[in-house]
CSV table of C-alpha atoms in Angstrom, one decimal:
chain,number,residue,atom,x,y,z
Z,287,MET,CA,84.5,69.2,167.3
Z,288,SER,CA,83.3,70.8,170.4
Z,289,THR,CA,85.2,68.3,172.4
Z,290,ARG,CA,88.5,69.3,170.7
Z,291,ARG,CA,87.7,72.9,171.1
Z,292,SER,CA,87.0,72.6,174.8
Z,293,ARG,CA,90.3,70.6,175.2
Z,294,MET,CA,92.2,73.4,173.5
Z,295,LEU,CA,90.6,76.0,175.7
Z,296,TRP,CA,91.5,73.9,178.8
Z,297,ILE,CA,95.1,73.6,177.7
Z,298,VAL,CA,95.4,77.4,177.0
Z,299,GLY,CA,93.8,78.2,180.4
Z,300,ALA,CA,96.2,75.8,182.2
Z,301,ALA,CA,99.2,77.4,180.5
Z,302,ALA,CA,98.0,80.9,181.4
Z,303,ILE,CA,97.5,79.8,185.0
Z,304,ALA,CA,101.0,78.3,185.0
Z,305,ILE,CA,102.5,81.4,183.5
Z,306,GLY,CA,100.7,83.7,185.9
Z,307,ARG,CA,101.7,81.6,188.9
Z,308,TYR,CA,105.4,81.6,187.7
Z,309,ALA,CA,105.3,85.4,187.3
Z,310,TRP,CA,103.7,85.7,190.7
Z,311,LEU,CA,106.2,83.5,192.5
Z,312,ARG,CA,109.2,84.7,190.6
Z,313,PRO,CA,111.3,87.0,192.9
Z,314,SER,CA,111.5,90.6,191.8
Z,315,PRO,CA,115.0,92.0,190.8
Z,316,LEU,CA,117.1,93.2,193.8
Z,317,GLU,CA,117.5,97.0,193.8
Z,318,VAL,CA,121.2,97.8,194.1
Z,319,GLU,CA,123.4,100.9,194.0
Z,320,VAL,CA,125.5,100.8,190.8
Z,321,THR,CA,128.7,102.6,190.0
Z,322,THR,CA,131.4,102.2,187.4
Z,323,ALA,CA,135.2,101.5,187.4
Z,324,SER,CA,137.0,104.6,186.2
Z,325,ASP,CA,140.4,106.0,185.5
Z,326,GLY,CA,141.6,108.8,187.7
Z,327,PRO,CA,144.2,109.9,190.4
Z,328,LEU,CA,144.7,107.8,193.5
Z,329,ARG,CA,146.6,108.6,196.7
Z,330,VAL,CA,147.3,106.5,199.8
Z,331,THR,CA,147.6,108.6,203.0
Z,332,LEU,CA,148.2,108.0,206.7
Z,333,ASP,CA,145.8,110.2,208.6
Z,334,GLN,CA,146.6,111.2,212.2
Z,335,THR,CA,146.1,113.9,214.7
Z,336,ALA,CA,149.3,115.9,215.4
Z,337,LYS,CA,150.6,118.8,217.3
Z,338,THR,CA,152.8,121.8,216.3
Z,339,ARG,CA,156.0,122.5,218.1
Z,340,VAL,CA,158.4,125.4,218.1
Z,341,ARG,CA,161.5,124.1,216.4
Z,342,HIS,CA,164.1,125.8,218.7
Z,343,HIS,CA,163.1,126.6,222.2
Z,344,VAL,CA,164.9,126.8,225.5
Z,345,GLU,CA,163.5,126.2,229.0
Z,346,ILE,CA,165.3,128.4,231.6
Z,347,ALA,CA,165.4,126.9,235.1
Z,348,ALA,CA,166.6,128.2,238.4
Z,349,PRO,CA,170.3,127.4,238.7
Z,350,VAL,CA,170.2,127.6,242.5
Z,351,THR,CA,167.7,127.7,245.3
Z,352,GLY,CA,166.8,131.2,246.1
Z,353,ARG,CA,164.1,133.9,246.0
Z,354,LEU,CA,162.9,134.8,242.6
Z,355,ALA,CA,162.0,138.4,242.0
Z,356,GLU,CA,158.8,139.0,240.1
Z,357,ILE,CA,159.1,138.6,236.4
Z,358,ALA,CA,158.2,141.7,234.5
Z,359,PHE,CA,157.6,140.0,231.2
Z,360,ASP,CA,154.3,138.5,229.9
Z,361,VAL,CA,153.7,135.5,227.7
Z,362,GLY,CA,154.2,136.6,224.0
Z,363,ASP,CA,156.7,139.3,224.7
Z,364,THR,CA,159.7,139.5,222.4
Z,365,VAL,CA,163.1,139.1,224.0
Z,366,ARG,CA,166.7,139.5,222.7
Z,367,CYS,CA,169.5,137.1,223.1
Z,368,GLY,CA,171.3,137.9,226.4
Z,369,GLU,CA,168.4,139.9,227.8
Z,370,VAL,CA,167.8,139.5,231.5
Z,371,LEU,CA,164.5,137.9,232.2
Z,372,ALA,CA,164.6,137.6,235.9
Z,373,ARG,CA,166.9,137.8,238.9
Z,374,LEU,CA,167.3,135.1,241.6
Z,375,SER,CA,168.8,135.9,245.0
Z,376,PRO,CA,170.6,132.7,246.2
Z,377,ALA,CA,169.9,131.4,249.7
Z,378,PRO,CA,172.8,131.3,252.1
Z,379,LEU,CA,174.8,128.1,251.8
Z,380,ASP,CA,176.0,125.9,254.6
Z,381,PRO,CA,179.1,123.7,254.0
Z,382,ARG,CA,177.0,120.9,252.6
Z,383,ALA,CA,175.0,123.1,250.3
Z,384,ARG,CA,178.3,124.8,249.2
Z,385,ALA,CA,179.7,121.4,248.3
Z,386,GLU,CA,176.5,120.7,246.3
Z,387,ALA,CA,176.8,124.1,244.5
Z,388,GLU,CA,180.4,123.3,243.6
Z,389,ALA,CA,179.3,119.9,242.2
Z,390,MET,CA,176.7,121.7,240.2
Z,391,LEU,CA,179.4,124.0,238.8
Z,392,ALA,CA,181.4,121.0,237.8
Z,393,GLN,CA,178.3,119.4,236.1
Z,394,ALA,CA,177.6,122.7,234.3
Z,395,THR,CA,181.3,122.8,233.1
Z,396,ALA,CA,181.0,119.2,231.9
Z,397,ARG,CA,177.7,119.9,230.1
Z,398,ALA,CA,179.4,122.9,228.4
Z,399,ALA,CA,182.2,120.7,227.2
Z,400,GLU,CA,179.7,118.1,225.9
Z,401,ALA,CA,177.8,120.8,224.1
Z,402,ARG,CA,181.0,122.2,222.6
Z,403,ALA,CA,181.9,118.8,221.3
Z,404,GLN,CA,178.3,118.3,219.9
Z,405,LEU,CA,178.6,121.7,218.2
Z,406,GLN,CA,181.9,120.6,216.5
Z,407,GLN,CA,180.3,117.4,215.4
Z,408,ALA,CA,177.3,119.3,214.0
Z,409,GLU,CA,179.6,121.7,212.1
Z,410,VAL,CA,181.5,118.8,210.6
Z,411,ALA,CA,178.3,117.1,209.5
Z,412,LEU,CA,177.0,120.4,208.1
Z,413,GLY,CA,180.1,120.8,206.0
Z,414,GLU,CA,179.8,117.3,204.7
Z,415,ALA,CA,176.1,117.8,203.9
Z,416,ARG,CA,177.0,121.0,202.0
Z,417,ARG,CA,179.5,119.1,199.9
Z,418,ASP,CA,177.0,116.3,199.2
Z,419,ASP,CA,174.3,118.8,198.3
Z,420,ALA,CA,176.6,120.6,195.8
Z,421,ARG,CA,177.6,117.2,194.3
Z,422,THR,CA,174.0,116.0,193.9
Z,423,LEU,CA,173.1,119.4,192.4
Z,424,ARG,CA,175.7,118.9,189.7
Z,425,LEU,CA,174.5,115.3,189.1
Z,426,ALA,CA,170.9,116.3,189.0
Z,427,THR,CA,171.6,119.1,186.6
Z,428,ALA,CA,173.3,116.6,184.3
Z,429,GLY,CA,170.4,114.2,184.7
Z,430,ALA,CA,172.6,111.5,186.3
Z,431,ILE,CA,170.4,111.0,189.4
Z,432,PRO,CA,166.6,111.2,190.0
Z,433,THR,CA,164.9,114.3,191.4
Z,434,ARG,CA,164.1,112.4,194.5
Z,435,ASP,CA,167.7,112.0,195.4
Z,436,ARG,CA,168.3,115.8,194.9
Z,437,GLU,CA,165.3,116.6,197.2
Z,438,ARG,CA,166.6,114.2,199.8
Z,439,SER,CA,170.0,115.8,199.7
Z,440,GLY,CA,168.5,119.3,200.2
Z,441,ALA,CA,166.4,118.0,203.1
Z,442,GLU,CA,169.5,116.5,204.7
Z,443,LEU,CA,171.3,119.8,204.4
Z,444,ARG,CA,168.5,121.7,206.1
Z,445,VAL,CA,168.4,119.1,208.9
Z,446,ARG,CA,172.2,119.5,209.5
Z,447,LEU,CA,171.9,123.2,209.5
Z,448,GLN,CA,169.2,123.2,212.1
Z,449,ASP,CA,171.2,120.7,214.1
Z,450,SER,CA,174.1,123.1,214.1
Z,451,VAL,CA,171.9,126.0,215.2
Z,452,ALA,CA,170.4,123.8,218.0
Z,453,ALA,CA,173.9,122.7,219.1
Z,454,ALA,CA,175.0,126.3,219.3
Z,455,ALA,CA,172.0,127.2,221.4
Z,456,ARG,CA,172.7,124.3,223.8
Z,457,LEU,CA,176.3,125.5,224.2
Z,458,ALA,CA,175.1,129.0,225.0
Z,459,ALA,CA,172.7,127.6,227.6
Z,460,ALA,CA,175.4,125.5,229.1
Z,461,GLN,CA,177.8,128.5,229.4
Z,462,ASP,CA,175.0,130.5,231.0
Z,463,GLY,CA,174.7,127.6,233.5
Z,464,ILE,CA,178.4,127.9,234.3
Z,465,ARG,CA,178.1,131.6,234.9
Z,466,ALA,CA,175.0,131.2,237.1
Z,467,SER,CA,176.7,128.4,239.2
Z,468,ARG,CA,179.7,130.6,239.7
Z,469,ALA,CA,177.6,133.6,240.7
Z,470,SER,CA,175.7,131.5,243.2
Z,471,LEU,CA,178.9,130.4,244.9
Z,472,MET,CA,180.1,134.0,245.0
Z,473,GLY,CA,176.8,135.4,246.1
Z,474,ALA,CA,176.3,133.0,249.1
Z,475,ASP,CA,179.8,133.5,250.5
Z,476,ALA,CA,179.9,133.7,254.3
Z,477,THR,CA,182.1,136.7,254.1
Z,478,ARG,CA,179.1,138.7,252.7
Z,479,GLY,CA,177.1,138.1,255.8
Z,480,GLY,CA,175.0,135.4,254.2
Z,481,ARG,CA,173.5,137.7,251.7
Z,482,GLY,CA,173.8,136.5,248.1
Z,483,VAL,CA,174.3,138.6,245.1
Z,484,PRO,CA,171.3,138.3,242.7
Z,485,VAL,CA,171.9,136.0,239.8
Z,486,PRO,CA,170.6,137.3,236.4
Z,487,LEU,CA,168.7,134.8,234.3
Z,488,VAL,CA,169.3,135.7,230.7
Z,489,SER,CA,167.7,134.3,227.5
Z,490,PRO,CA,170.3,132.3,225.5
Z,491,ILE,CA,168.3,132.9,222.2
Z,492,ALA,CA,166.2,135.6,220.6
Z,493,GLY,CA,162.5,134.9,220.3
Z,494,ARG,CA,159.3,135.3,222.3
Z,495,ILE,CA,158.2,134.1,225.7
Z,496,LEU,CA,156.1,130.9,225.2
Z,497,ARG,CA,155.4,130.1,228.8
Z,498,ILE,CA,156.1,131.5,232.3
Z,499,PHE,CA,156.0,128.8,234.9
Z,500,GLU,CA,156.9,131.0,237.9
Z,501,SER,CA,156.1,134.7,237.8
Z,502,HIS,CA,155.6,135.6,241.5
Z,503,ASP,CA,158.1,136.7,244.1
Z,504,ARG,CA,158.8,133.5,246.0
Z,505,VAL,CA,161.5,131.0,246.9
Z,506,VAL,CA,162.1,128.3,244.3
Z,507,ALA,CA,164.3,125.2,244.4
Z,508,ALA,CA,167.2,124.7,242.1
Z,509,GLY,CA,166.1,123.2,238.8
Z,510,THR,CA,162.6,124.7,238.9
Z,511,PRO,CA,161.4,125.6,235.3
Z,512,LEU,CA,160.9,129.4,235.2
Z,513,VAL,CA,160.5,130.6,231.6
Z,514,GLU,CA,160.4,129.0,228.1
Z,515,VAL,CA,161.6,131.0,225.1
Z,516,GLY,CA,161.3,130.2,221.4
Z,517,ASP,CA,160.4,131.5,218.0
Z,518,PRO,CA,156.8,130.6,217.2
Z,519,SER,CA,157.3,131.5,213.6
Z,520,GLN,CA,159.6,128.5,213.2
Z,521,LEU,CA,157.1,125.7,213.7
Z,522,GLU,CA,157.3,122.0,213.0
Z,523,ILE,CA,154.7,119.2,213.1
Z,524,VAL,CA,155.0,116.2,215.4
Z,525,VAL,CA,152.8,113.3,214.5
Z,526,ASP,CA,153.2,109.8,216.1
Z,527,VAL,CA,152.3,106.9,213.9
Z,528,LEU,CA,152.4,103.1,214.5
Z,529,SER,CA,155.9,101.7,214.1
Z,530,ARG,CA,154.8,99.4,211.3
Z,531,ASP,CA,153.5,102.4,209.4
Z,532,ALA,CA,156.7,104.4,210.0
Z,533,SER,CA,158.6,102.0,207.7
Z,534,ARG,CA,156.5,103.3,204.8
Z,535,ILE,CA,157.4,106.9,205.4
Z,536,ALA,CA,160.4,108.6,203.7
Z,537,ILE,CA,162.0,112.0,204.0
Z,538,GLY,CA,160.4,114.5,201.6
Z,539,MET,CA,157.0,112.9,201.4
Z,540,PRO,CA,154.2,115.4,201.1
Z,541,MET,CA,152.0,116.3,204.1
Z,542,GLU,CA,148.7,118.1,204.2
Z,543,VAL,CA,147.9,119.9,207.5
Z,544,ARG,CA,144.3,120.9,208.2
Z,545,ARG,CA,143.2,123.3,210.9
Z,546,ALA,CA,139.8,123.9,212.4
Z,547,GLY,CA,137.9,126.5,210.5
Z,548,GLN,CA,140.2,126.5,207.5
Z,549,PRO,CA,138.9,124.7,204.5
Z,550,THR,CA,142.2,124.7,202.6
Z,551,PRO,CA,145.0,122.4,203.9
Z,552,VAL,CA,148.5,123.8,204.5
Z,553,ARG,CA,151.2,122.0,202.6
Z,554,ALA,CA,154.2,120.5,204.4
Z,555,HIS,CA,156.7,117.7,204.0
Z,556,VAL,CA,158.3,115.0,206.1
Z,557,ASP,CA,161.5,116.4,207.5
Z,558,ARG,CA,162.7,113.4,209.5
Z,559,VAL,CA,161.5,110.1,211.1
Z,560,GLU,CA,162.9,109.5,214.6
Z,561,PRO,CA,164.9,106.3,214.8
Z,562,ALA,CA,163.5,105.1,218.1
Z,563,ALA,CA,159.9,104.0,219.0
Z,564,PHE,CA,158.1,104.5,222.3
Z,565,THR,CA,155.2,102.7,223.9
Z,566,ALA,CA,151.8,104.6,224.1
Z,567,ARG,CA,148.5,103.3,225.3
Z,568,SER,CA,145.6,103.7,222.8
Z,569,ALA,CA,142.1,104.8,223.6
Z,570,LEU,CA,141.1,101.1,223.8
Z,571,GLY,CA,143.8,100.5,226.4
Z,572,VAL,CA,146.2,98.6,224.1
Z,573,ASP,CA,149.9,99.3,224.3
Z,574,GLU,CA,151.3,100.3,220.9
Z,575,GLN,CA,154.7,101.0,219.6
Z,576,ARG,CA,154.7,104.4,218.0
Z,577,VAL,CA,157.3,106.6,216.2
Z,578,ASN,CA,157.4,110.4,216.0
Z,579,VAL,CA,157.4,111.8,212.4
Z,580,ILE,CA,158.6,115.4,212.2
Z,581,GLY,CA,157.2,117.6,209.4
Z,582,ARG,CA,158.1,121.0,208.2
Z,583,PHE,CA,155.8,123.6,206.5
Z,584,ASP,CA,156.6,124.4,202.9
Z,585,ALA,CA,155.9,128.1,203.5
Z,586,PRO,CA,155.5,130.4,206.5
Z,587,THR,CA,152.0,129.9,208.1
Z,588,THR,CA,149.9,132.1,210.4
Z,589,GLY,CA,147.3,131.2,213.0
Z,590,LEU,CA,149.3,128.5,214.6
Z,591,GLY,CA,151.4,128.4,217.8
Z,592,ASP,CA,153.2,126.0,220.0
Z,593,ALA,CA,151.3,122.8,220.9
Z,594,PHE,CA,148.4,123.5,218.6
Z,595,GLU,CA,146.3,120.4,217.5
Z,596,VAL,CA,146.0,119.8,213.8
Z,597,ASP,CA,145.0,117.0,211.5
Z,598,VAL,CA,147.7,115.6,209.2
Z,599,SER,CA,147.7,113.4,206.1
Z,600,ILE,CA,151.0,111.9,205.0
Z,601,VAL,CA,150.9,111.0,201.3
Z,602,VAL,CA,152.8,107.7,201.2
Z,603,TRP,CA,151.8,106.7,197.6
Z,604,GLU,CA,150.3,108.7,194.7
Z,605,ARG,CA,149.6,108.1,191.0
Z,606,PRO,CA,147.9,110.6,188.6
Z,607,ARG,CA,146.0,107.9,186.6
Z,608,VAL,CA,145.0,104.4,187.6
Z,609,LEU,CA,141.9,102.2,187.2
Z,610,ARG,CA,140.0,102.5,190.4
Z,611,VAL,CA,136.8,101.3,192.1
Z,612,PRO,CA,135.3,102.4,195.4
Z,613,ALA,CA,136.6,100.4,198.3
Z,614,ALA,CA,132.9,99.8,199.4
Z,615,ALA,CA,132.4,97.7,196.2
Z,616,LEU,CA,135.0,95.1,197.2
Z,617,VAL,CA,133.9,91.7,198.5
Z,618,PRO,CA,136.5,89.4,200.1
Z,619,LEU,CA,137.3,86.0,198.6
Z,620,ASP,CA,139.4,83.2,200.1
Z,621,SER,CA,142.3,84.1,197.7
Z,622,GLY,CA,141.8,87.8,197.3
Z,623,TRP,CA,139.0,90.2,196.3
Z,624,SER,CA,136.0,90.3,194.0
Z,625,VAL,CA,133.3,92.6,192.8
Z,626,TYR,CA,129.7,92.1,191.5
Z,627,ALA,CA,129.7,93.2,187.9
Z,628,VAL,CA,126.3,94.1,186.5
Z,629,ARG,CA,125.4,93.1,182.9
Z,630,ASP,CA,122.1,92.5,181.2
Z,631,GLY,CA,120.2,92.9,184.5
Z,632,ARG,CA,122.2,90.2,186.4
Z,633,ALA,CA,125.1,90.4,188.9
Z,634,ALA,CA,128.2,88.3,188.3
Z,635,GLN,CA,130.8,87.9,191.0
Z,636,ARG,CA,134.1,88.6,189.3
Z,637,PRO,CA,137.6,88.2,191.0
Z,638,VAL,CA,139.8,91.3,190.6
Z,639,GLY,CA,143.4,92.2,191.4
Z,640,ILE,CA,143.8,95.0,193.9
Z,641,GLY,CA,146.9,97.1,194.3
Z,642,ALA,CA,147.1,100.3,196.4
Z,643,ARG,CA,144.2,101.2,198.6
Z,644,GLY,CA,143.3,104.7,199.5
Z,645,ALA,CA,140.8,106.0,202.0
Z,646,ARG,CA,137.9,105.6,199.6
Z,647,ASP,CA,139.1,104.0,196.4
Z,648,ALA,CA,141.3,101.1,195.5
Z,649,GLU,CA,143.5,100.4,192.5
Z,650,VAL,CA,142.4,97.6,190.2
Z,651,THR,CA,145.2,95.7,188.5
Z,652,GLY,CA,143.1,93.1,186.7
Z,653,GLY,CA,139.6,91.7,186.2
Z,654,LEU,CA,137.8,94.9,185.2
Z,655,ALA,CA,137.9,97.6,182.5
Z,656,ALA,CA,137.1,101.3,182.7
Z,657,GLY,CA,133.4,101.8,182.4
Z,658,ASP,CA,132.3,98.4,183.8
Z,659,SER,CA,129.2,98.6,186.0
Z,660,ILE,CA,129.6,97.2,189.5
Z,661,VAL,CA,127.5,97.0,192.6
Z,662,LEU,CA,128.3,99.4,195.4
Z,663,ARG,CA,128.0,98.2,199.0
Z,664,PRO,CA,126.6,94.7,198.1
Z,665,ASP,CA,124.7,93.0,201.0
Z,666,GLU,CA,124.1,89.4,201.9
Z,667,ARG,CA,120.9,89.1,199.7
Z,668,LEU,CA,123.0,89.5,196.5
Z,669,ARG,CA,123.8,86.2,194.8
Z,670,ASN,CA,126.0,85.3,191.8
Z,671,GLY,CA,123.8,85.4,188.7
Z,672,GLY,CA,121.0,87.1,190.6
Z,673,ARG,CA,118.7,89.6,188.9
Z,674,VAL,CA,119.3,93.2,189.9
Z,675,GLN,CA,118.1,96.6,188.9
Z,676,PRO,CA,119.7,100.0,189.6
Z,677,MET,CA,118.3,101.7,192.6
Z,678,ARG,CA,116.0,104.6,191.8
């Protein structure tokens, strides 16, 4: 009897030792950060650094070589259309210089003719845009077309209106060039003893002086930029994006503009996408094809001027309610994406369908349900079926 008892005690002791050894050698659960799949809004944005630009501005240059009288204006001063900004005394012309001045007059005349033709084209396009806008307004009121088409028509009308204003300003500048060229020829006539009559440099538009390139009394060559005039209250946003991203951008898409020191972004929208790309070198020294996207503020804004740097987010896709997971929870597979779902203390790698991807979250089109627990930022130690516990 004692032999049987001792044998039972030996078996129980051996089993206890085996269980203790298994418990000792068994790996402890891996601590992981756990989150859940949830329903909510999702937006996809293109985030870039951009600059503001005065929509309509004119750079006034010296029409002839001569001595520039000191400019009495300062940067920021308000000027009227036709106001004299400076006076330029043309230098005496020899026969060769006179021939060049006559050629400049011919060029100025040709530029004025071109600007007049462009103004006529802009006015024709503006009239057509007005008719299209009135037609789309009637169709939108009747519910025959979507709201997006109506917004696009309104944006096109605004673009055509601004094109017409810009064409008129170019024509006015070209006509001023003709007057300046004629004045330079008259002023440097040899019959006047080589003394030229001062040529007035007038502002072709009303606005404020943005820049003064030459303000001191000195001799300047023909074509030297002197003053830039524009209206800083009429700003637009210029953001250059990769050409492959530009194909995703459409007129009317929302934009959010953030300024330094301002927590609330300013709302804007895409006004136009330029049709031609240009080559720019990135910070890594790689040549990239980029496209300028022009935005317009939805309301007048303060605290910004010409060439101010801002941060811009272009909303290219947005939904008010989708099933989403953090992008940091996604694990690449050979044929797509997966996540580690947590259930009963174990992690199971589960393939999922992914739709749109935002800056932080991604849309889940299949494989998960709202409320499912998943591992956030899984590392290489995590295995399919492995024991896990939420991180404290």
